[in-house]
Amino acid sequence: MDPDPQSRSFRRTMYRAAERLTGRRIEATYRALLAHDTLGADEIRALQWHKLKALLEDVYSSVPFYRRRFEEAGIRPDDVRGWEDFRRLPLTSKRDIKAAYSHEVVASDRLHTRLIERVTTGTTDAPLRFVIDTEMFDLGVARALRVLDWAGSTLGDRMVQLGPIRERRGLQHRLFAHMTQRLVLDTLALTTSSTPLCCPADTSVPDQIDLDRAGRYCRSIAAQRPGLIYGYVTDLLALAAYIEHTGFTGIRPRAVVSSAEILTDPARRRLETIFGAEVFDLYGATEFPAIACECEVHNGLHVLSDSYVVEIISDGRDASPGETGEVVITDLDNRVMPFIRYRIGDAARATDRRCSCGRSFPLIDMIEGRTSEVVVAPGGRLLLARRFATILQEMEDVRAFRIVQERIDRLDVQIVTRPSWTSQHGESLLQRIRALVGEDMEVTLSQVPDLAVDPSRKERYLYSSVEYDIVGGRCYRS
């Protein structure tokens, strides 16, 4: 629902009042970031380089972990005179951070200040603990609000956020959310079964949804009258299934923003149909809120290069346009516990396209999935989770699925089916999967009664025992 100007003005006033009452500092940063949308490509690159140089100087003097790594690589901040010099800095893994946490990786001048510990979801390995301060926390909010503006939601607009809440929210946090018209709904209890929700083609209400809770959530959302709904893909699909099955009306946002999981074309079409809204794909992480996001043109995801350096690396070099590589991130603003050339564990497809929207931020073609969720075919060809998810999500008779690779020459497709499933459906599915992976790989199809939800609550489509390093181009175990 599009708010009238008077109502929107009132909510902006309330937002500022909430900031003063709770000591938050978001609006000024949000507006400064929005101003960067009008910068040219050279101006953004110059800003990025200026921030990077300042970051390297700071971490060298205040973070023992990075000082040691720089010295081991034989490079000092003064030696970094161009992007090729920057790429000489070593990559940083989660394992590296965990081994040095916390005193080695936290800036020495911040160790005795008030810090906020955060924990990643740990989709494919043990969760990572890291710390930020209140300034970085508010910067993360401002970054997210900045890209939600691209979806038509300005500061103070009503918003609904769906997702699992693992951290206790304090009174100040809840007060700020209430005053700024942000409704936060915890989806940890939205499902009652262990089977993941991953098939948007299924038009029935999955029996693992808590119908009473889904009904309460839908009524709360309708009462909120949000301009924007933001959440995990699977949570959005769960509500979409409930809305379609029950005929629930009253939820008509201007935009839906999905994050945290792969947004496939079938999932996007379903969300657009049920919510009657434009759907935007946002790429972010617990460590890095709002790394890249679609604009109104939907021609890829704009990298927020005034906040990050995002590299896509394949076989030790920058990925070519159209090539898939591993995402490596440097946060240009985090001085508390810096992340420099950090392997976040995601894969993306590079592009050199320019967007017609007028923004000069570079594009990522698409996020392909986790680097750990990759099928390595004989000969070294890589197939990421998105390719399989797109095929299986189009099948109405498949309730849930999982791809398992235990050997480099064998793939098992595990499916939870509906009563309408037939052997003909199985043959059709096998034919499509075999066409994707090639003749050198054996493909089996297994019907299973249930599939366990990943502990992270994020949808995980693919499990592989074949480890492949996309950055280095090496297969470790098959």
JSON list of C-alpha atoms in Angstrom, two decimals, residues 296-466:
[
{"chain": "A", "resi": 296, "resn": "GLU", "atom": "CA", "xyz": [14.29, -1.78, -10.64]},
{"chain": "A", "resi": 297, "resn": "VAL", "atom": "CA", "xyz": [15.78, -2.99, -13.95]},
{"chain": "A", "resi": 298, "resn": "HIS", "atom": "CA", "xyz": [16.54, -6.52, -12.60]},
{"chain": "A", "resi": 299, "resn": "ASN", "atom": "CA", "xyz": [19.61, -6.89, -14.79]},
{"chain": "A", "resi": 300, "resn": "GLY", "atom": "CA", "xyz": [21.91, -8.41, -12.18]},
{"chain": "A", "resi": 301, "resn": "LEU", "atom": "CA", "xyz": [22.92, -7.36, -8.68]},
{"chain": "A", "resi": 302, "resn": "HIS", "atom": "CA", "xyz": [24.66, -4.03, -8.08]},
{"chain": "A", "resi": 303, "resn": "VAL", "atom": "CA", "xyz": [27.72, -4.41, -5.84]},
{"chain": "A", "resi": 304, "resn": "LEU", "atom": "CA", "xyz": [27.85, -1.71, -3.16]},
{"chain": "A", "resi": 305, "resn": "SER", "atom": "CA", "xyz": [31.42, -0.84, -4.03]},
{"chain": "A", "resi": 306, "resn": "ASP", "atom": "CA", "xyz": [31.41, 2.27, -1.85]},
{"chain": "A", "resi": 307, "resn": "SER", "atom": "CA", "xyz": [31.22, -0.14, 1.10]},
{"chain": "A", "resi": 308, "resn": "TYR", "atom": "CA", "xyz": [33.04, -3.25, -0.14]},
{"chain": "A", "resi": 309, "resn": "VAL", "atom": "CA", "xyz": [35.65, -4.57, -2.51]},
{"chain": "A", "resi": 310, "resn": "VAL", "atom": "CA", "xyz": [34.04, -7.67, -4.05]},
{"chain": "A", "resi": 311, "resn": "GLU", "atom": "CA", "xyz": [36.23, -9.99, -6.10]},
{"chain": "A", "resi": 312, "resn": "ILE", "atom": "CA", "xyz": [35.04, -13.03, -8.05]},
{"chain": "A", "resi": 313, "resn": "ILE", "atom": "CA", "xyz": [38.01, -15.37, -8.34]},
{"chain": "A", "resi": 314, "resn": "SER", "atom": "CA", "xyz": [38.43, -18.53, -10.41]},
{"chain": "A", "resi": 315, "resn": "ASP", "atom": "CA", "xyz": [41.65, -20.53, -10.75]},
{"chain": "A", "resi": 316, "resn": "GLY", "atom": "CA", "xyz": [43.64, -17.82, -8.97]},
{"chain": "A", "resi": 317, "resn": "ARG", "atom": "CA", "xyz": [42.53, -14.94, -11.21]},
{"chain": "A", "resi": 318, "resn": "ASP", "atom": "CA", "xyz": [39.59, -12.61, -11.69]},
{"chain": "A", "resi": 319, "resn": "ALA", "atom": "CA", "xyz": [36.71, -14.53, -13.26]},
{"chain": "A", "resi": 320, "resn": "SER", "atom": "CA", "xyz": [35.93, -13.57, -16.86]},
{"chain": "A", "resi": 321, "resn": "PRO", "atom": "CA", "xyz": [32.47, -12.29, -17.83]},
{"chain": "A", "resi": 322, "resn": "GLY", "atom": "CA", "xyz": [30.05, -15.22, -17.76]},
{"chain": "A", "resi": 323, "resn": "GLU", "atom": "CA", "xyz": [32.41, -17.33, -15.63]},
{"chain": "A", "resi": 324, "resn": "THR", "atom": "CA", "xyz": [31.58, -18.54, -12.13]},
{"chain": "A", "resi": 325, "resn": "GLY", "atom": "CA", "xyz": [34.05, -17.91, -9.33]},
{"chain": "A", "resi": 326, "resn": "GLU", "atom": "CA", "xyz": [34.28, -17.62, -5.57]},
{"chain": "A", "resi": 327, "resn": "VAL", "atom": "CA", "xyz": [33.21, -14.39, -3.88]},
{"chain": "A", "resi": 328, "resn": "VAL", "atom": "CA", "xyz": [35.97, -12.68, -1.89]},
{"chain": "A", "resi": 329, "resn": "ILE", "atom": "CA", "xyz": [35.02, -9.63, 0.18]},
{"chain": "A", "resi": 330, "resn": "THR", "atom": "CA", "xyz": [36.79, -6.73, 1.87]},
{"chain": "A", "resi": 331, "resn": "ASP", "atom": "CA", "xyz": [34.64, -4.55, 4.13]},
{"chain": "A", "resi": 332, "resn": "LEU", "atom": "CA", "xyz": [35.92, -0.99, 3.71]},
{"chain": "A", "resi": 333, "resn": "ASP", "atom": "CA", "xyz": [34.33, 0.38, 6.89]},
{"chain": "A", "resi": 334, "resn": "ASN", "atom": "CA", "xyz": [34.87, -2.25, 9.57]},
{"chain": "A", "resi": 335, "resn": "ARG", "atom": "CA", "xyz": [37.71, -1.12, 11.83]},
{"chain": "A", "resi": 336, "resn": "VAL", "atom": "CA", "xyz": [36.60, -3.21, 14.83]},
{"chain": "A", "resi": 337, "resn": "MET", "atom": "CA", "xyz": [37.19, -6.71, 13.49]},
{"chain": "A", "resi": 338, "resn": "PRO", "atom": "CA", "xyz": [38.20, -6.23, 9.87]},
{"chain": "A", "resi": 339, "resn": "PHE", "atom": "CA", "xyz": [37.55, -8.67, 7.03]},
{"chain": "A", "resi": 340, "resn": "ILE", "atom": "CA", "xyz": [40.14, -8.31, 4.26]},
{"chain": "A", "resi": 341, "resn": "ARG", "atom": "CA", "xyz": [40.04, -10.55, 1.18]},
{"chain": "A", "resi": 342, "resn": "TYR", "atom": "CA", "xyz": [37.67, -12.82, 3.07]},
{"chain": "A", "resi": 343, "resn": "ARG", "atom": "CA", "xyz": [36.41, -16.02, 1.46]},
{"chain": "A", "resi": 344, "resn": "ILE", "atom": "CA", "xyz": [32.75, -15.90, 2.38]},
{"chain": "A", "resi": 345, "resn": "GLY", "atom": "CA", "xyz": [32.00, -19.28, 0.80]},
{"chain": "A", "resi": 346, "resn": "ASP", "atom": "CA", "xyz": [29.66, -18.17, -1.99]},
{"chain": "A", "resi": 347, "resn": "ALA", "atom": "CA", "xyz": [29.94, -18.54, -5.75]},
{"chain": "A", "resi": 348, "resn": "ALA", "atom": "CA", "xyz": [28.80, -15.91, -8.25]},
{"chain": "A", "resi": 349, "resn": "ARG", "atom": "CA", "xyz": [28.84, -15.36, -11.99]},
{"chain": "A", "resi": 350, "resn": "ALA", "atom": "CA", "xyz": [30.87, -12.39, -13.19]},
{"chain": "A", "resi": 351, "resn": "THR", "atom": "CA", "xyz": [29.68, -9.89, -15.80]},
{"chain": "A", "resi": 352, "resn": "ASP", "atom": "CA", "xyz": [30.93, -6.70, -17.42]},
{"chain": "A", "resi": 353, "resn": "ARG", "atom": "CA", "xyz": [27.45, -5.45, -18.27]},
{"chain": "A", "resi": 354, "resn": "ARG", "atom": "CA", "xyz": [26.41, -1.91, -17.37]},
{"chain": "A", "resi": 355, "resn": "CYS", "atom": "CA", "xyz": [22.93, -1.29, -16.01]},
{"chain": "A", "resi": 356, "resn": "SER", "atom": "CA", "xyz": [20.49, 1.07, -17.72]},
{"chain": "A", "resi": 357, "resn": "CYS", "atom": "CA", "xyz": [19.22, 2.35, -14.35]},
{"chain": "A", "resi": 358, "resn": "GLY", "atom": "CA", "xyz": [21.93, 5.02, -14.30]},
{"chain": "A", "resi": 359, "resn": "ARG", "atom": "CA", "xyz": [23.75, 3.77, -11.20]},
{"chain": "A", "resi": 360, "resn": "SER", "atom": "CA", "xyz": [27.45, 3.18, -11.76]},
{"chain": "A", "resi": 361, "resn": "PHE", "atom": "CA", "xyz": [27.90, 0.38, -9.24]},
{"chain": "A", "resi": 362, "resn": "PRO", "atom": "CA", "xyz": [29.30, -2.74, -10.99]},
{"chain": "A", "resi": 363, "resn": "LEU", "atom": "CA", "xyz": [27.10, -5.78, -11.50]},
{"chain": "A", "resi": 364, "resn": "ILE", "atom": "CA", "xyz": [27.25, -9.41, -10.46]},
{"chain": "A", "resi": 365, "resn": "ASP", "atom": "CA", "xyz": [25.31, -11.53, -12.95]},
{"chain": "A", "resi": 366, "resn": "MET", "atom": "CA", "xyz": [23.87, -13.81, -10.27]},
{"chain": "A", "resi": 367, "resn": "ILE", "atom": "CA", "xyz": [24.67, -15.62, -7.03]},
{"chain": "A", "resi": 368, "resn": "GLU", "atom": "CA", "xyz": [25.05, -19.30, -7.88]},
{"chain": "A", "resi": 369, "resn": "GLY", "atom": "CA", "xyz": [25.11, -20.74, -4.35]},
{"chain": "A", "resi": 370, "resn": "ARG", "atom": "CA", "xyz": [27.58, -21.85, -1.71]},
{"chain": "A", "resi": 371, "resn": "THR", "atom": "CA", "xyz": [31.00, -22.97, -2.92]},
{"chain": "A", "resi": 372, "resn": "SER", "atom": "CA", "xyz": [30.49, -26.09, -0.81]},
{"chain": "A", "resi": 373, "resn": "GLU", "atom": "CA", "xyz": [27.27, -26.82, -2.72]},
{"chain": "A", "resi": 374, "resn": "VAL", "atom": "CA", "xyz": [28.84, -27.72, -6.03]},
{"chain": "A", "resi": 375, "resn": "VAL", "atom": "CA", "xyz": [28.75, -30.87, -8.12]},
{"chain": "A", "resi": 376, "resn": "VAL", "atom": "CA", "xyz": [32.14, -31.63, -9.64]},
{"chain": "A", "resi": 377, "resn": "ALA", "atom": "CA", "xyz": [31.60, -33.59, -12.84]},
{"chain": "A", "resi": 378, "resn": "PRO", "atom": "CA", "xyz": [34.30, -35.84, -14.33]},
{"chain": "A", "resi": 379, "resn": "GLY", "atom": "CA", "xyz": [36.73, -33.57, -16.15]},
{"chain": "A", "resi": 380, "resn": "GLY", "atom": "CA", "xyz": [36.38, -30.81, -13.56]},
{"chain": "A", "resi": 381, "resn": "ARG", "atom": "CA", "xyz": [33.21, -29.12, -14.82]},
{"chain": "A", "resi": 382, "resn": "LEU", "atom": "CA", "xyz": [31.39, -27.36, -11.96]},
{"chain": "A", "resi": 383, "resn": "LEU", "atom": "CA", "xyz": [27.61, -27.34, -11.50]},
{"chain": "A", "resi": 384, "resn": "LEU", "atom": "CA", "xyz": [26.26, -25.25, -8.64]},
{"chain": "A", "resi": 385, "resn": "ALA", "atom": "CA", "xyz": [23.07, -25.70, -6.65]},
{"chain": "A", "resi": 386, "resn": "ARG", "atom": "CA", "xyz": [21.04, -23.15, -8.64]},
{"chain": "A", "resi": 387, "resn": "ARG", "atom": "CA", "xyz": [21.15, -25.33, -11.78]},
{"chain": "A", "resi": 388, "resn": "PHE", "atom": "CA", "xyz": [19.55, -28.30, -10.03]},
{"chain": "A", "resi": 389, "resn": "ALA", "atom": "CA", "xyz": [17.13, -26.23, -7.94]},
{"chain": "A", "resi": 390, "resn": "THR", "atom": "CA", "xyz": [15.68, -24.58, -11.04]},
{"chain": "A", "resi": 391, "resn": "ILE", "atom": "CA", "xyz": [14.85, -27.99, -12.57]},
{"chain": "A", "resi": 392, "resn": "LEU", "atom": "CA", "xyz": [13.37, -29.54, -9.44]},
{"chain": "A", "resi": 393, "resn": "GLN", "atom": "CA", "xyz": [11.40, -26.50, -8.32]},
{"chain": "A", "resi": 394, "resn": "GLU", "atom": "CA", "xyz": [9.40, -26.66, -11.55]},
{"chain": "A", "resi": 395, "resn": "MET", "atom": "CA", "xyz": [8.00, -30.10, -10.67]},
{"chain": "A", "resi": 396, "resn": "GLU", "atom": "CA", "xyz": [4.66, -29.90, -8.84]},
{"chain": "A", "resi": 397, "resn": "ASP", "atom": "CA", "xyz": [4.84, -33.54, -7.76]},
{"chain": "A", "resi": 398, "resn": "VAL", "atom": "CA", "xyz": [8.10, -33.05, -5.83]},
{"chain": "A", "resi": 399, "resn": "ARG", "atom": "CA", "xyz": [7.58, -31.82, -2.30]},
{"chain": "A", "resi": 400, "resn": "ALA", "atom": "CA", "xyz": [11.28, -31.52, -1.35]},
{"chain": "A", "resi": 401, "resn": "PHE", "atom": "CA", "xyz": [14.61, -32.56, -2.79]},
{"chain": "A", "resi": 402, "resn": "ARG", "atom": "CA", "xyz": [18.31, -32.88, -2.13]},
{"chain": "A", "resi": 403, "resn": "ILE", "atom": "CA", "xyz": [21.31, -33.60, -4.36]},
{"chain": "A", "resi": 404, "resn": "VAL", "atom": "CA", "xyz": [24.04, -35.84, -2.88]},
{"chain": "A", "resi": 405, "resn": "GLN", "atom": "CA", "xyz": [27.44, -36.46, -4.47]},
{"chain": "A", "resi": 406, "resn": "GLU", "atom": "CA", "xyz": [29.68, -38.98, -2.70]},
{"chain": "A", "resi": 407, "resn": "ARG", "atom": "CA", "xyz": [31.92, -39.78, -5.69]},
{"chain": "A", "resi": 408, "resn": "ILE", "atom": "CA", "xyz": [33.02, -37.68, -8.62]},
{"chain": "A", "resi": 409, "resn": "ASP", "atom": "CA", "xyz": [31.26, -40.04, -11.05]},
{"chain": "A", "resi": 410, "resn": "ARG", "atom": "CA", "xyz": [27.98, -40.54, -9.18]},
{"chain": "A", "resi": 411, "resn": "LEU", "atom": "CA", "xyz": [25.05, -38.35, -8.18]},
{"chain": "A", "resi": 412, "resn": "ASP", "atom": "CA", "xyz": [22.02, -39.28, -6.08]},
{"chain": "A", "resi": 413, "resn": "VAL", "atom": "CA", "xyz": [18.87, -37.19, -6.38]},
{"chain": "A", "resi": 414, "resn": "GLN", "atom": "CA", "xyz": [16.78, -37.62, -3.21]},
{"chain": "A", "resi": 415, "resn": "ILE", "atom": "CA", "xyz": [13.15, -36.53, -3.43]},
{"chain": "A", "resi": 416, "resn": "VAL", "atom": "CA", "xyz": [10.09, -36.41, -1.19]},
{"chain": "A", "resi": 417, "resn": "THR", "atom": "CA", "xyz": [7.12, -36.86, -3.52]},
{"chain": "A", "resi": 418, "resn": "ARG", "atom": "CA", "xyz": [3.40, -36.23, -3.46]},
{"chain": "A", "resi": 419, "resn": "PRO", "atom": "CA", "xyz": [0.76, -38.93, -4.16]},
{"chain": "A", "resi": 420, "resn": "SER", "atom": "CA", "xyz": [0.47, -37.71, -7.76]},
{"chain": "A", "resi": 421, "resn": "TRP", "atom": "CA", "xyz": [4.06, -38.79, -8.49]},
{"chain": "A", "resi": 422, "resn": "THR", "atom": "CA", "xyz": [4.44, -41.47, -11.19]},
{"chain": "A", "resi": 423, "resn": "SER", "atom": "CA", "xyz": [7.29, -43.43, -12.73]},
{"chain": "A", "resi": 424, "resn": "GLN", "atom": "CA", "xyz": [6.94, -41.26, -15.85]},
{"chain": "A", "resi": 425, "resn": "HIS", "atom": "CA", "xyz": [7.75, -38.20, -13.73]},
{"chain": "A", "resi": 426, "resn": "GLY", "atom": "CA", "xyz": [10.85, -40.00, -12.50]},
{"chain": "A", "resi": 427, "resn": "GLU", "atom": "CA", "xyz": [12.06, -40.82, -16.01]},
{"chain": "A", "resi": 428, "resn": "SER", "atom": "CA", "xyz": [11.52, -37.21, -17.10]},
{"chain": "A", "resi": 429, "resn": "LEU", "atom": "CA", "xyz": [13.46, -35.89, -14.11]},
{"chain": "A", "resi": 430, "resn": "LEU", "atom": "CA", "xyz": [16.35, -38.30, -14.63]},
{"chain": "A", "resi": 431, "resn": "GLN", "atom": "CA", "xyz": [16.54, -37.33, -18.28]},
{"chain": "A", "resi": 432, "resn": "ARG", "atom": "CA", "xyz": [16.85, -33.62, -17.42]},
{"chain": "A", "resi": 433, "resn": "ILE", "atom": "CA", "xyz": [19.46, -34.20, -14.70]},
{"chain": "A", "resi": 434, "resn": "ARG", "atom": "CA", "xyz": [21.53, -36.48, -16.96]},
{"chain": "A", "resi": 435, "resn": "ALA", "atom": "CA", "xyz": [21.44, -33.87, -19.71]},
{"chain": "A", "resi": 436, "resn": "LEU", "atom": "CA", "xyz": [22.81, -31.36, -17.21]},
{"chain": "A", "resi": 437, "resn": "VAL", "atom": "CA", "xyz": [25.65, -33.44, -15.72]},
{"chain": "A", "resi": 438, "resn": "GLY", "atom": "CA", "xyz": [26.73, -35.35, -18.83]},
{"chain": "A", "resi": 439, "resn": "GLU", "atom": "CA", "xyz": [27.11, -38.99, -19.78]},
{"chain": "A", "resi": 440, "resn": "ASP", "atom": "CA", "xyz": [30.20, -39.62, -17.63]},
{"chain": "A", "resi": 441, "resn": "MET", "atom": "CA", "xyz": [28.25, -39.40, -14.38]},
{"chain": "A", "resi": 442, "resn": "GLU", "atom": "CA", "xyz": [25.88, -42.04, -13.02]},
{"chain": "A", "resi": 443, "resn": "VAL", "atom": "CA", "xyz": [22.62, -40.50, -11.77]},
{"chain": "A", "resi": 444, "resn": "THR", "atom": "CA", "xyz": [20.26, -42.32, -9.40]},
{"chain": "A", "resi": 445, "resn": "LEU", "atom": "CA", "xyz": [16.86, -41.22, -8.12]},
{"chain": "A", "resi": 446, "resn": "SER", "atom": "CA", "xyz": [15.82, -42.07, -4.55]},
{"chain": "A", "resi": 447, "resn": "GLN", "atom": "CA", "xyz": [12.36, -41.50, -3.06]},
{"chain": "A", "resi": 448, "resn": "VAL", "atom": "CA", "xyz": [12.70, -40.82, 0.67]},
{"chain": "A", "resi": 449, "resn": "PRO", "atom": "CA", "xyz": [10.00, -40.21, 3.31]},
{"chain": "A", "resi": 450, "resn": "ASP", "atom": "CA", "xyz": [11.60, -37.08, 4.75]},
{"chain": "A", "resi": 451, "resn": "LEU", "atom": "CA", "xyz": [14.60, -34.75, 4.57]},
{"chain": "A", "resi": 452, "resn": "ALA", "atom": "CA", "xyz": [16.15, -32.98, 7.52]},
{"chain": "A", "resi": 453, "resn": "VAL", "atom": "CA", "xyz": [16.20, -29.19, 7.59]},
{"chain": "A", "resi": 454, "resn": "ASP", "atom": "CA", "xyz": [19.72, -27.75, 7.78]},
{"chain": "A", "resi": 455, "resn": "PRO", "atom": "CA", "xyz": [20.47, -26.42, 11.30]},
{"chain": "A", "resi": 456, "resn": "SER", "atom": "CA", "xyz": [21.07, -22.96, 9.83]},
{"chain": "A", "resi": 457, "resn": "ARG", "atom": "CA", "xyz": [17.41, -22.87, 8.71]},
{"chain": "A", "resi": 458, "resn": "LYS", "atom": "CA", "xyz": [18.65, -21.81, 5.29]},
{"chain": "A", "resi": 459, "resn": "GLU", "atom": "CA", "xyz": [17.68, -23.97, 2.35]},
{"chain": "A", "resi": 460, "resn": "ARG", "atom": "CA", "xyz": [20.52, -26.28, 1.38]},
{"chain": "A", "resi": 461, "resn": "TYR", "atom": "CA", "xyz": [19.96, -28.23, -1.82]},
{"chain": "A", "resi": 462, "resn": "LEU", "atom": "CA", "xyz": [23.27, -29.98, -2.34]},
{"chain": "A", "resi": 463, "resn": "TYR", "atom": "CA", "xyz": [25.63, -32.07, -0.22]},
{"chain": "A", "resi": 464, "resn": "SER", "atom": "CA", "xyz": [28.94, -33.21, -1.70]},
{"chain": "A", "resi": 465, "resn": "SER", "atom": "CA", "xyz": [31.88, -35.23, -0.41]},
{"chain": "A", "resi": 466, "resn": "VAL", "atom": "CA", "xyz": [33.94, -34.02, -3.37]}
]
